[in-house]
Tab-separated table of C-alpha atoms in Angstrom:
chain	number	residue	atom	x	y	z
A	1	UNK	CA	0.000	0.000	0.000
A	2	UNK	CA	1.115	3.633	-0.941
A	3	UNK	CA	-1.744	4.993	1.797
A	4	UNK	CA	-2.109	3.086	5.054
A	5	UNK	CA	-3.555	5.908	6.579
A	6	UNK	CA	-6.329	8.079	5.443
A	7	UNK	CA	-8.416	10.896	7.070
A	8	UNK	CA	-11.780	10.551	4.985
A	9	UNK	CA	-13.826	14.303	5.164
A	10	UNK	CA	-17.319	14.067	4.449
A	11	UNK	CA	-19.661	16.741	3.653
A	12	UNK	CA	-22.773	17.459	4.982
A	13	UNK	CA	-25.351	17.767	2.758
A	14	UNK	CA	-27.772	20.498	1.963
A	15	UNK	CA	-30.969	17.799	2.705
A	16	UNK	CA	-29.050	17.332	6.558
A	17	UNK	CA	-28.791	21.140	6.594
A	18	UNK	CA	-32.145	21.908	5.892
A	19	UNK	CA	-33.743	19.079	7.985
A	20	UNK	CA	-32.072	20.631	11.210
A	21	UNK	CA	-33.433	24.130	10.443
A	22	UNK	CA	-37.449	22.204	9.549
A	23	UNK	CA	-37.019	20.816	13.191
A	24	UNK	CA	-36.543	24.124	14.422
A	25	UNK	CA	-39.086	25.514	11.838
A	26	UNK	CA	-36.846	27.528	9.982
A	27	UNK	CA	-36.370	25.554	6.835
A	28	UNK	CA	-37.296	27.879	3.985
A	29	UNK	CA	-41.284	27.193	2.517
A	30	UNK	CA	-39.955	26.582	-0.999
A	31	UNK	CA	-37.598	23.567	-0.529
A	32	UNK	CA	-37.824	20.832	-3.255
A	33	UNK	CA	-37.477	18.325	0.025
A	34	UNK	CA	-37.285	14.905	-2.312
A	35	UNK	CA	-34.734	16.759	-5.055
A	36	UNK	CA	-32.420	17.208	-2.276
A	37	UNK	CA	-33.219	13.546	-0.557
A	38	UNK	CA	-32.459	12.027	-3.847
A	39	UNK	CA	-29.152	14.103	-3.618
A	40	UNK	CA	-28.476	12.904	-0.012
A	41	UNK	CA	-29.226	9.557	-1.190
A	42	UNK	CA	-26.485	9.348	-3.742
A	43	UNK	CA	-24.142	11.368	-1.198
A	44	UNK	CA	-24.794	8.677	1.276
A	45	UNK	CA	-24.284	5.519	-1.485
A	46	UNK	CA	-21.043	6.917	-2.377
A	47	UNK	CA	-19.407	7.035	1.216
A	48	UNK	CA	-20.545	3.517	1.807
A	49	UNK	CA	-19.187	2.600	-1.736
A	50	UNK	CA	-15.497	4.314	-1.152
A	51	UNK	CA	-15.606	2.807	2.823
A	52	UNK	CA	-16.084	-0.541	1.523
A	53	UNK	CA	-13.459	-0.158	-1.249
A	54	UNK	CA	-11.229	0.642	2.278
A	55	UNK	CA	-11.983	-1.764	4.269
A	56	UNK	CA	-11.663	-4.479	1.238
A	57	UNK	CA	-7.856	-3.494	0.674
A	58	UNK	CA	-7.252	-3.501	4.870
A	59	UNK	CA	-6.752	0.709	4.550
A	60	UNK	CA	-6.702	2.116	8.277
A	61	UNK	CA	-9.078	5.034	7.764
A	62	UNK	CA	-11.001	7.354	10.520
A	63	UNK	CA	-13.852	9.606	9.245
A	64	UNK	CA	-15.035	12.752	9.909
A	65	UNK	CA	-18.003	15.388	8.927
A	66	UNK	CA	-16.729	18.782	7.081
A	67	UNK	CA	-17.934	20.894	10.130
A	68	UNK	CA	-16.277	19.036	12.466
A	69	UNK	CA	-12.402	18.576	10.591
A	70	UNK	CA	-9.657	20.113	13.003
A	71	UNK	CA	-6.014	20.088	13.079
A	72	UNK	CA	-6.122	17.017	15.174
A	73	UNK	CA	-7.651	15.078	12.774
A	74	UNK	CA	-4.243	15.338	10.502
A	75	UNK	CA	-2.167	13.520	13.299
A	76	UNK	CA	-0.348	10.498	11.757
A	77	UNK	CA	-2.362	10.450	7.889
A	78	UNK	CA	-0.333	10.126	4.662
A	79	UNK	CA	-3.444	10.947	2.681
A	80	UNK	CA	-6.770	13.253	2.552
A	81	UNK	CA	-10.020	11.731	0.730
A	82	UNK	CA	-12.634	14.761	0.691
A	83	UNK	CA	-15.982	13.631	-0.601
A	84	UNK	CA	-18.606	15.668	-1.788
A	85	UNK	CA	-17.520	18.397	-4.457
A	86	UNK	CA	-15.337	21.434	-4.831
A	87	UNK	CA	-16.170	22.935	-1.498
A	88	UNK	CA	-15.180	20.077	0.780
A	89	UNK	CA	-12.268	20.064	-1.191
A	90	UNK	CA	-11.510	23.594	-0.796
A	91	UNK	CA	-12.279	23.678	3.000
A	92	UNK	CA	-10.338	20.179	3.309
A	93	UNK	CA	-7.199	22.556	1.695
A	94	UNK	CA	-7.216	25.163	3.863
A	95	UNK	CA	-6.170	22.833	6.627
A	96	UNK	CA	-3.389	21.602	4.704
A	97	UNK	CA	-1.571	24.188	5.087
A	98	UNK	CA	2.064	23.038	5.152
A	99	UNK	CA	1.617	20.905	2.238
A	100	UNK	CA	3.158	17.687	3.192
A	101	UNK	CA	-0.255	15.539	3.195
A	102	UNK	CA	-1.959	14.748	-0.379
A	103	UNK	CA	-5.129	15.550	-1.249
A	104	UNK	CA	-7.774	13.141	-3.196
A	105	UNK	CA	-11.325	15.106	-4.364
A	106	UNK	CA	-14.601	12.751	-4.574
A	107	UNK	CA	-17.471	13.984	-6.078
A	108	UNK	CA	-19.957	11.904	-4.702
A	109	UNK	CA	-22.985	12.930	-6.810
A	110	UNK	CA	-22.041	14.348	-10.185
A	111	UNK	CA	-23.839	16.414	-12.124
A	112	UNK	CA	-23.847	13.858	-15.264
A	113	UNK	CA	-24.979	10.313	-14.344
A	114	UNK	CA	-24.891	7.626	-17.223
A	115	UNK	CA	-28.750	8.062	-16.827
A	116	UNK	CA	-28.410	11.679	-17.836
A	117	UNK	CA	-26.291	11.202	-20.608
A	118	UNK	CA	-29.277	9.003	-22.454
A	119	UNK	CA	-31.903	11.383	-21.564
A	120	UNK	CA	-30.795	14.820	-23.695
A	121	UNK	CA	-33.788	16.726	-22.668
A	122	UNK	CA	-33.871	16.417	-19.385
A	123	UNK	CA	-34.142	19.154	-16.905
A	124	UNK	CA	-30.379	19.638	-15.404
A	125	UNK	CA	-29.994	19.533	-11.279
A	126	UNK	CA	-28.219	22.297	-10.370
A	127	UNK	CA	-27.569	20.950	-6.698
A	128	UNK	CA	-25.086	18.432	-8.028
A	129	UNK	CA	-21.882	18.896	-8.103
A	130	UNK	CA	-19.305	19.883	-11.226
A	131	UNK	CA	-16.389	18.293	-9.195
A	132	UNK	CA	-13.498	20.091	-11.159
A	133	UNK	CA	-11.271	19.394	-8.275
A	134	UNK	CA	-12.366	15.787	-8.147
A	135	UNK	CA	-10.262	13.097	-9.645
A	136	UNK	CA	-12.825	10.604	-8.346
A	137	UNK	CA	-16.412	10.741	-8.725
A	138	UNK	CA	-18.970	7.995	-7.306
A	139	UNK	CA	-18.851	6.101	-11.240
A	140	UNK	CA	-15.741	5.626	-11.387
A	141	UNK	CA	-14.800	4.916	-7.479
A	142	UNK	CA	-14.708	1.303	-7.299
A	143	UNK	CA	-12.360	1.413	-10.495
A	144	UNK	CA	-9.693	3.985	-9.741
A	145	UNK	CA	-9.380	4.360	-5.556
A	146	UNK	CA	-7.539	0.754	-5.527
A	147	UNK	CA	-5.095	2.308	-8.227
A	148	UNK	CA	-4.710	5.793	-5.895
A	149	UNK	CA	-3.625	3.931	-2.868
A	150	UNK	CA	-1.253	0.969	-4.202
A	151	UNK	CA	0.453	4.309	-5.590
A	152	UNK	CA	-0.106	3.240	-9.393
A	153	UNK	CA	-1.498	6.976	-9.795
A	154	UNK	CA	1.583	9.059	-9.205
A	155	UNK	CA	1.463	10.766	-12.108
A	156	UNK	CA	-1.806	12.597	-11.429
A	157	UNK	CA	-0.088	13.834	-8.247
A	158	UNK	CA	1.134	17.281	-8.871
A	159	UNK	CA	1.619	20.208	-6.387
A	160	UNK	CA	-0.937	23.277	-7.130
A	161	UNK	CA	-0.026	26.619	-6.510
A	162	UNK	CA	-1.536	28.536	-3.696
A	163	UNK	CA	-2.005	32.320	-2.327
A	164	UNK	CA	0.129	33.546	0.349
A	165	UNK	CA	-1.997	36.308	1.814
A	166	UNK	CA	-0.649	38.834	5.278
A	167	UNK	CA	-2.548	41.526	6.468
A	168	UNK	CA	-1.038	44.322	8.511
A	169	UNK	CA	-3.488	45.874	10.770
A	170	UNK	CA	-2.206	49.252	13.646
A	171	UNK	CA	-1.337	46.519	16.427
A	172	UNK	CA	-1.240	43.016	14.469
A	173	UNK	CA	0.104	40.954	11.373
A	174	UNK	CA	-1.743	38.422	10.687
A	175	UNK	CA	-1.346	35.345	7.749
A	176	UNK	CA	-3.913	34.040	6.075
A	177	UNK	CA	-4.674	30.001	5.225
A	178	UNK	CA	-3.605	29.248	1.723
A	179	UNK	CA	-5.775	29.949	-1.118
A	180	UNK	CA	-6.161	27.136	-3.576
A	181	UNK	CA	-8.507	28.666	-5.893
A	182	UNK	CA	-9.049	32.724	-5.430
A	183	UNK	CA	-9.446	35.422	-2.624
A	184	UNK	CA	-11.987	38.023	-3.238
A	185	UNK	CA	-11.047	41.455	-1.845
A	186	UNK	CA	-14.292	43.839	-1.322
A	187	UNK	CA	-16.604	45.766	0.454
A	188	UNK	CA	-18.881	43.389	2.439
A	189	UNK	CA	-21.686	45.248	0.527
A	190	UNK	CA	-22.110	44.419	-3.424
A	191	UNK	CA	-22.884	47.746	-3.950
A	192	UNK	CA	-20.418	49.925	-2.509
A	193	UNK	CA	-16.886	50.920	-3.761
A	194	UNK	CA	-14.155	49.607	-2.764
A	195	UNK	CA	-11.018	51.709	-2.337
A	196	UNK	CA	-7.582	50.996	-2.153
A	197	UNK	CA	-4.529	51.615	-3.465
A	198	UNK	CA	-2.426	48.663	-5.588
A	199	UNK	CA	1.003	48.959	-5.988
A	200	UNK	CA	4.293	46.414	-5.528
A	201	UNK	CA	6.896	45.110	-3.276
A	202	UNK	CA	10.401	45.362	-3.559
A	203	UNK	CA	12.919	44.270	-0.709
A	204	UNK	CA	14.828	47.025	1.118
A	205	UNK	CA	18.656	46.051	3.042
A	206	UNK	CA	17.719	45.587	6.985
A	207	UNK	CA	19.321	48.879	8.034
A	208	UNK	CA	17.749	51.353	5.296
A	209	UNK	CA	17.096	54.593	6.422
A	210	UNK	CA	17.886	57.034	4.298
A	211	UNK	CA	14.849	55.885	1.891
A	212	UNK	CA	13.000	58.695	0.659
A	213	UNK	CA	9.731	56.758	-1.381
A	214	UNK	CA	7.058	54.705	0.359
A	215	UNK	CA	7.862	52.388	2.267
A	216	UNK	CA	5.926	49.343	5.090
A	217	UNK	CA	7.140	46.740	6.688
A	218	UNK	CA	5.302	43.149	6.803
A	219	UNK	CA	7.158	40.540	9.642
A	220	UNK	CA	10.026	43.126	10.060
A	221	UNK	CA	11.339	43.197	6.752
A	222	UNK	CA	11.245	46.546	5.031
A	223	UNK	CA	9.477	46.741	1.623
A	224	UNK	CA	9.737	49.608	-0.992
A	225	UNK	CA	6.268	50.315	-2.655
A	226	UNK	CA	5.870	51.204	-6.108
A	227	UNK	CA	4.226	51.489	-9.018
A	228	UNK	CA	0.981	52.569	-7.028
A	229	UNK	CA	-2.154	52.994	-8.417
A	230	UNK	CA	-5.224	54.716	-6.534
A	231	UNK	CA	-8.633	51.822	-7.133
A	232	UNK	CA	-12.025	52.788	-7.010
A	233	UNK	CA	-14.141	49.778	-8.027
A	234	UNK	CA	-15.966	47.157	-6.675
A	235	UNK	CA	-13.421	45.047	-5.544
A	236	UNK	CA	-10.715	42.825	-7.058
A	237	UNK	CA	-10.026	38.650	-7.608
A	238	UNK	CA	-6.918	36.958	-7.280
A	239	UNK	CA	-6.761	33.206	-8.619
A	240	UNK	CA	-4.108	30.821	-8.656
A	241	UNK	CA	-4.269	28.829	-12.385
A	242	UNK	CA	-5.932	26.334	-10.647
A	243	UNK	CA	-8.736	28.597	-9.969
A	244	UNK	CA	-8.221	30.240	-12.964
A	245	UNK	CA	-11.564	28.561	-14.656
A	246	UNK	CA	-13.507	29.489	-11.793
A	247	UNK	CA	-14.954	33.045	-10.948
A	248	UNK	CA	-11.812	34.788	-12.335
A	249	UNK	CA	-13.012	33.297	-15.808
A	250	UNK	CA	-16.575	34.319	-15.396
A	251	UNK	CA	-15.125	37.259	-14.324
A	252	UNK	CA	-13.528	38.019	-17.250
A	253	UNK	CA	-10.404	36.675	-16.390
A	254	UNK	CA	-7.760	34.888	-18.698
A	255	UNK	CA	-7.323	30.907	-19.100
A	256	UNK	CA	-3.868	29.635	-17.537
A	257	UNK	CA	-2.214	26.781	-17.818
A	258	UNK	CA	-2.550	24.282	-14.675
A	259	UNK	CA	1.435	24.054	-14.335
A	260	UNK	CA	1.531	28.030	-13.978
A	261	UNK	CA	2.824	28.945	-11.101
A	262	UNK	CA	2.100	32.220	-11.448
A	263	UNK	CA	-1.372	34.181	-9.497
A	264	UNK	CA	-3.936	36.523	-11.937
A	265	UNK	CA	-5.582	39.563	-10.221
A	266	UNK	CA	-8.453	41.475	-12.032
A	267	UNK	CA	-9.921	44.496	-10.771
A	268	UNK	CA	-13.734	44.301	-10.995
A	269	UNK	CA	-15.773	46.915	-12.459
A	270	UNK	CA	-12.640	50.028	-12.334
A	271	UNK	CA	-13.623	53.239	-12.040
A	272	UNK	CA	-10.840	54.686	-14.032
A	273	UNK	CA	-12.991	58.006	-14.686
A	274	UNK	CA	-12.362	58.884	-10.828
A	275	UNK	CA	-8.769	58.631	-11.175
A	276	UNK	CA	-6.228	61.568	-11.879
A	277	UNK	CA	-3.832	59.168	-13.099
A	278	UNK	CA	-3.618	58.396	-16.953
A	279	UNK	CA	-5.047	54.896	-16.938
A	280	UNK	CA	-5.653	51.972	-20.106
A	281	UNK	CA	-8.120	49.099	-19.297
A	282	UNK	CA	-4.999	46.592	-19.596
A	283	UNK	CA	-4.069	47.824	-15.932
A	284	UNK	CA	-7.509	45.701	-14.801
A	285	UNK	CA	-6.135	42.458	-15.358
A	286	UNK	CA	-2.630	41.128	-14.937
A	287	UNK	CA	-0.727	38.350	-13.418
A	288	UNK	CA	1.641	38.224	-9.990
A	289	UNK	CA	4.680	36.286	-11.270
A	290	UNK	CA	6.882	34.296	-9.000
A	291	UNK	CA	9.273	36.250	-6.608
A	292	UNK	CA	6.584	39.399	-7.028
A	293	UNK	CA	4.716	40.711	-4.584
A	294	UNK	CA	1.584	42.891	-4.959
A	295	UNK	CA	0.524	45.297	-2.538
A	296	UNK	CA	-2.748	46.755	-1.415
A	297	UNK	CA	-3.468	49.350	0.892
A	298	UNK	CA	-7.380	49.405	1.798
A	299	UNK	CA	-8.423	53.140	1.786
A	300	UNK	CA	-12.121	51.778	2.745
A	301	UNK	CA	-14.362	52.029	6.333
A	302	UNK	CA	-14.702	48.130	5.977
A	303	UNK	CA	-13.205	45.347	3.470
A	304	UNK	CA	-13.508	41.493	3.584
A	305	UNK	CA	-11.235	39.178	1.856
A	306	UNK	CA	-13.126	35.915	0.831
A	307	UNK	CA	-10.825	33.049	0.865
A	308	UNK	CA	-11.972	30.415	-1.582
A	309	UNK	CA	-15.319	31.215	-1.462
A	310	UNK	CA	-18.120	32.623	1.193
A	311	UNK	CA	-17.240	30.414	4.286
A	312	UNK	CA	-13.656	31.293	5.193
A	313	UNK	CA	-13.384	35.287	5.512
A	314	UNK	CA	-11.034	37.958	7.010
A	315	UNK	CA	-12.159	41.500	7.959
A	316	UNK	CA	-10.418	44.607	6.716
A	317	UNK	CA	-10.631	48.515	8.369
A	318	UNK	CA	-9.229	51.452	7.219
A	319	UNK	CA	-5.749	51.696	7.021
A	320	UNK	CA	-5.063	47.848	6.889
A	321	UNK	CA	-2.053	46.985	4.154
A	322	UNK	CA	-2.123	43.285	2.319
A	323	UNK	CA	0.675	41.519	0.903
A	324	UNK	CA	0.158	38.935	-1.430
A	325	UNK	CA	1.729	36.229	-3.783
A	326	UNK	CA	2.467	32.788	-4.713
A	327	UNK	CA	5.009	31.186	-1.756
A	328	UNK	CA	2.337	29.770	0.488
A	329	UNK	CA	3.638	25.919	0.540
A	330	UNK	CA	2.511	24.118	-2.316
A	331	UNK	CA	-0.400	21.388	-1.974
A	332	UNK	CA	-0.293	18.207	-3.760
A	333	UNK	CA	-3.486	17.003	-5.374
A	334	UNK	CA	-4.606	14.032	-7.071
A	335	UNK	CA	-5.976	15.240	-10.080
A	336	UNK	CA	-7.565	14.861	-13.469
A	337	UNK	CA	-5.307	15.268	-16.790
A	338	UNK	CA	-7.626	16.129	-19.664
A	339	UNK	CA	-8.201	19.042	-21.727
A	340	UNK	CA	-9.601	22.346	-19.337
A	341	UNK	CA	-12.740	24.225	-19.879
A	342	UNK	CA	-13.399	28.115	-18.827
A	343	UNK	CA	-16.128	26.914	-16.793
A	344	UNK	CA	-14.723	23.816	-15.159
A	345	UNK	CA	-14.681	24.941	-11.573
């Protein structure tokens, strides 16, 4: 056996979410309760399917609900089996944040059954999952887990990129989890402006002082800023290439290659018309490359970055500087080698 010993996170499903909240009579009036049942169901079927696959090739396992996954659940594992879809493999990540333990994706309940593929009328589910981070899905389980742990899968083991991300507040510095996919950096409110001001990072010697431009300081180390460029807008993306097919491309965003290790940034909706400097649209869209470091200092009452999504967040006041780039420890993923599509996460 490659794996001996695997930490299996399991999500919980919208149907268990929902059935908690009808207890307490909270469970929205307009639930399609046997749509998400039916979605539970195949959930369900596909744990018991990759558990027995487990137990048939004598893998020590121990399980444990997405909610519930702590640091103390990574004592002693060589590998990481999230099943569900992209989410539980995103929030399964941001644990993983040295890097040293691989990562397997499960999508337990695709969105395109073999049933589905015969029937090429019918109405799509959009509660199932697209799995993009998935290597495995429930179909093709049985067939390819055995081949993941007797390490005949190597090759589909690469190490993704991820986002480094500090924020410097008056009295604290604090680092954020790893970003697999994107951060979003906005007002908390869709409709107000964000502000800041974007510029880059360039290492000082330890005993400058004669420096006459702008200059900050993130874990000691002075920085030179430059390059700076006031931002009214409604915020801005940053994606690794991983995430690169995710929001940043229905953003607007431009396709990357998966081994790029570089990060994309796009500002979203620029006000260029409220700036003094002279401005082109190229400046909206751009890419961090490796050993650069962007800089952002928020110029708004309140900011949010949104790490991978809407669960995992970090507030922002006035006056708060963010350093970001690519040297957050690499993860490696199990993951599928065919062709890319814009929309595939």
């Amino acid at each position: 056996l490659r794996f001996k010993n695997i930490l299996v996170v399991i999500k919980q499903t919208a149907f268990e979410e929902y059935s908690q909240l009808k207890l307490r009579g909270q469970a929205p009036k307009a639930l399609r309760w046997k749509r998400l049942e039916q979605r539970y169901k195949a959930h369900k079927q596909c744990v018991n399917d990759l558990l027995s696959v487990l137990r048939k090739h004598e893998v020590s396992f121990t399980c444990v609900n997405r909610v519930e996954l702590d640091r103390q659940h990574l004592a002693n594992i060589d590998l990481m089996v999230a099943v569900g879809g992209d989410g539980t493999v995103l929030s399964a990540a941001h644990l993983l944040d040295h890097g040293t333990i691989p990562l397997l994706g499960v999508n337990s309940d695709p969105n395109v059954s073999l049933e589905d593929r015969k029937v090429t009328k019918k109405v799509v589910d959009e509660r199932r999952s697209h799995g993009a981070l998935c290597m495995c899905t429930a179909l093709n389980l049985e067939e390819l887990l055995p081949q993941i742990i007797h390490g005949e899968k190597q090759d589909h083991l690469s190490k993704r990129t991820r986002i480094r991300c500090k924020v410097k507040s008056t009295f604290s510095e604090t680092r954020l989890v790893p970003a697999l996919n994107d951060l979003l950096i906005a007002n908390p409110s869709p409709a107000a402006v964000s502000r800041f001001r974007l510029g880059w990072l360039s290492k000082l010697p330890a005993d400058t002082q004669q420096h006459t431009g702008t200059m900050t300081r993130f874990a000691g180390i002075p920085y030179d800023v430059s390059h700076s460029l006031n931002v009214w807008s409604s915020g801005m993306w940053v994606s690794t290439s991983t995430g690169s097919s995710a929001a940043m491309a229905a953003a607007g965003g431009q396709p990357m290659p998966l081994e790029s290790t570089d990060l994309q940034y796009l500002i979203r909706e620029h006000m260029m018309e409220n700036s003094n400097e002279k401005l082109d649209s190229d400046v909206n869209n751009g890419f961090i490359e490796s050993k650069q470091k962007m800089h952002l200092r928020w110029n708004s009452q309140r900011g949010r970055i949104f790490i991978d999504g809407s669960h995992l967040t970090h507030n922002l006041e006035l006056g708060d500087e963010i350093m970001i780039d690519n040297e957050a420890p690499p993860l490696p993923m199990f993951l599928n080698r065919g062709p890319r599509s814009r929309s595939s996460i």
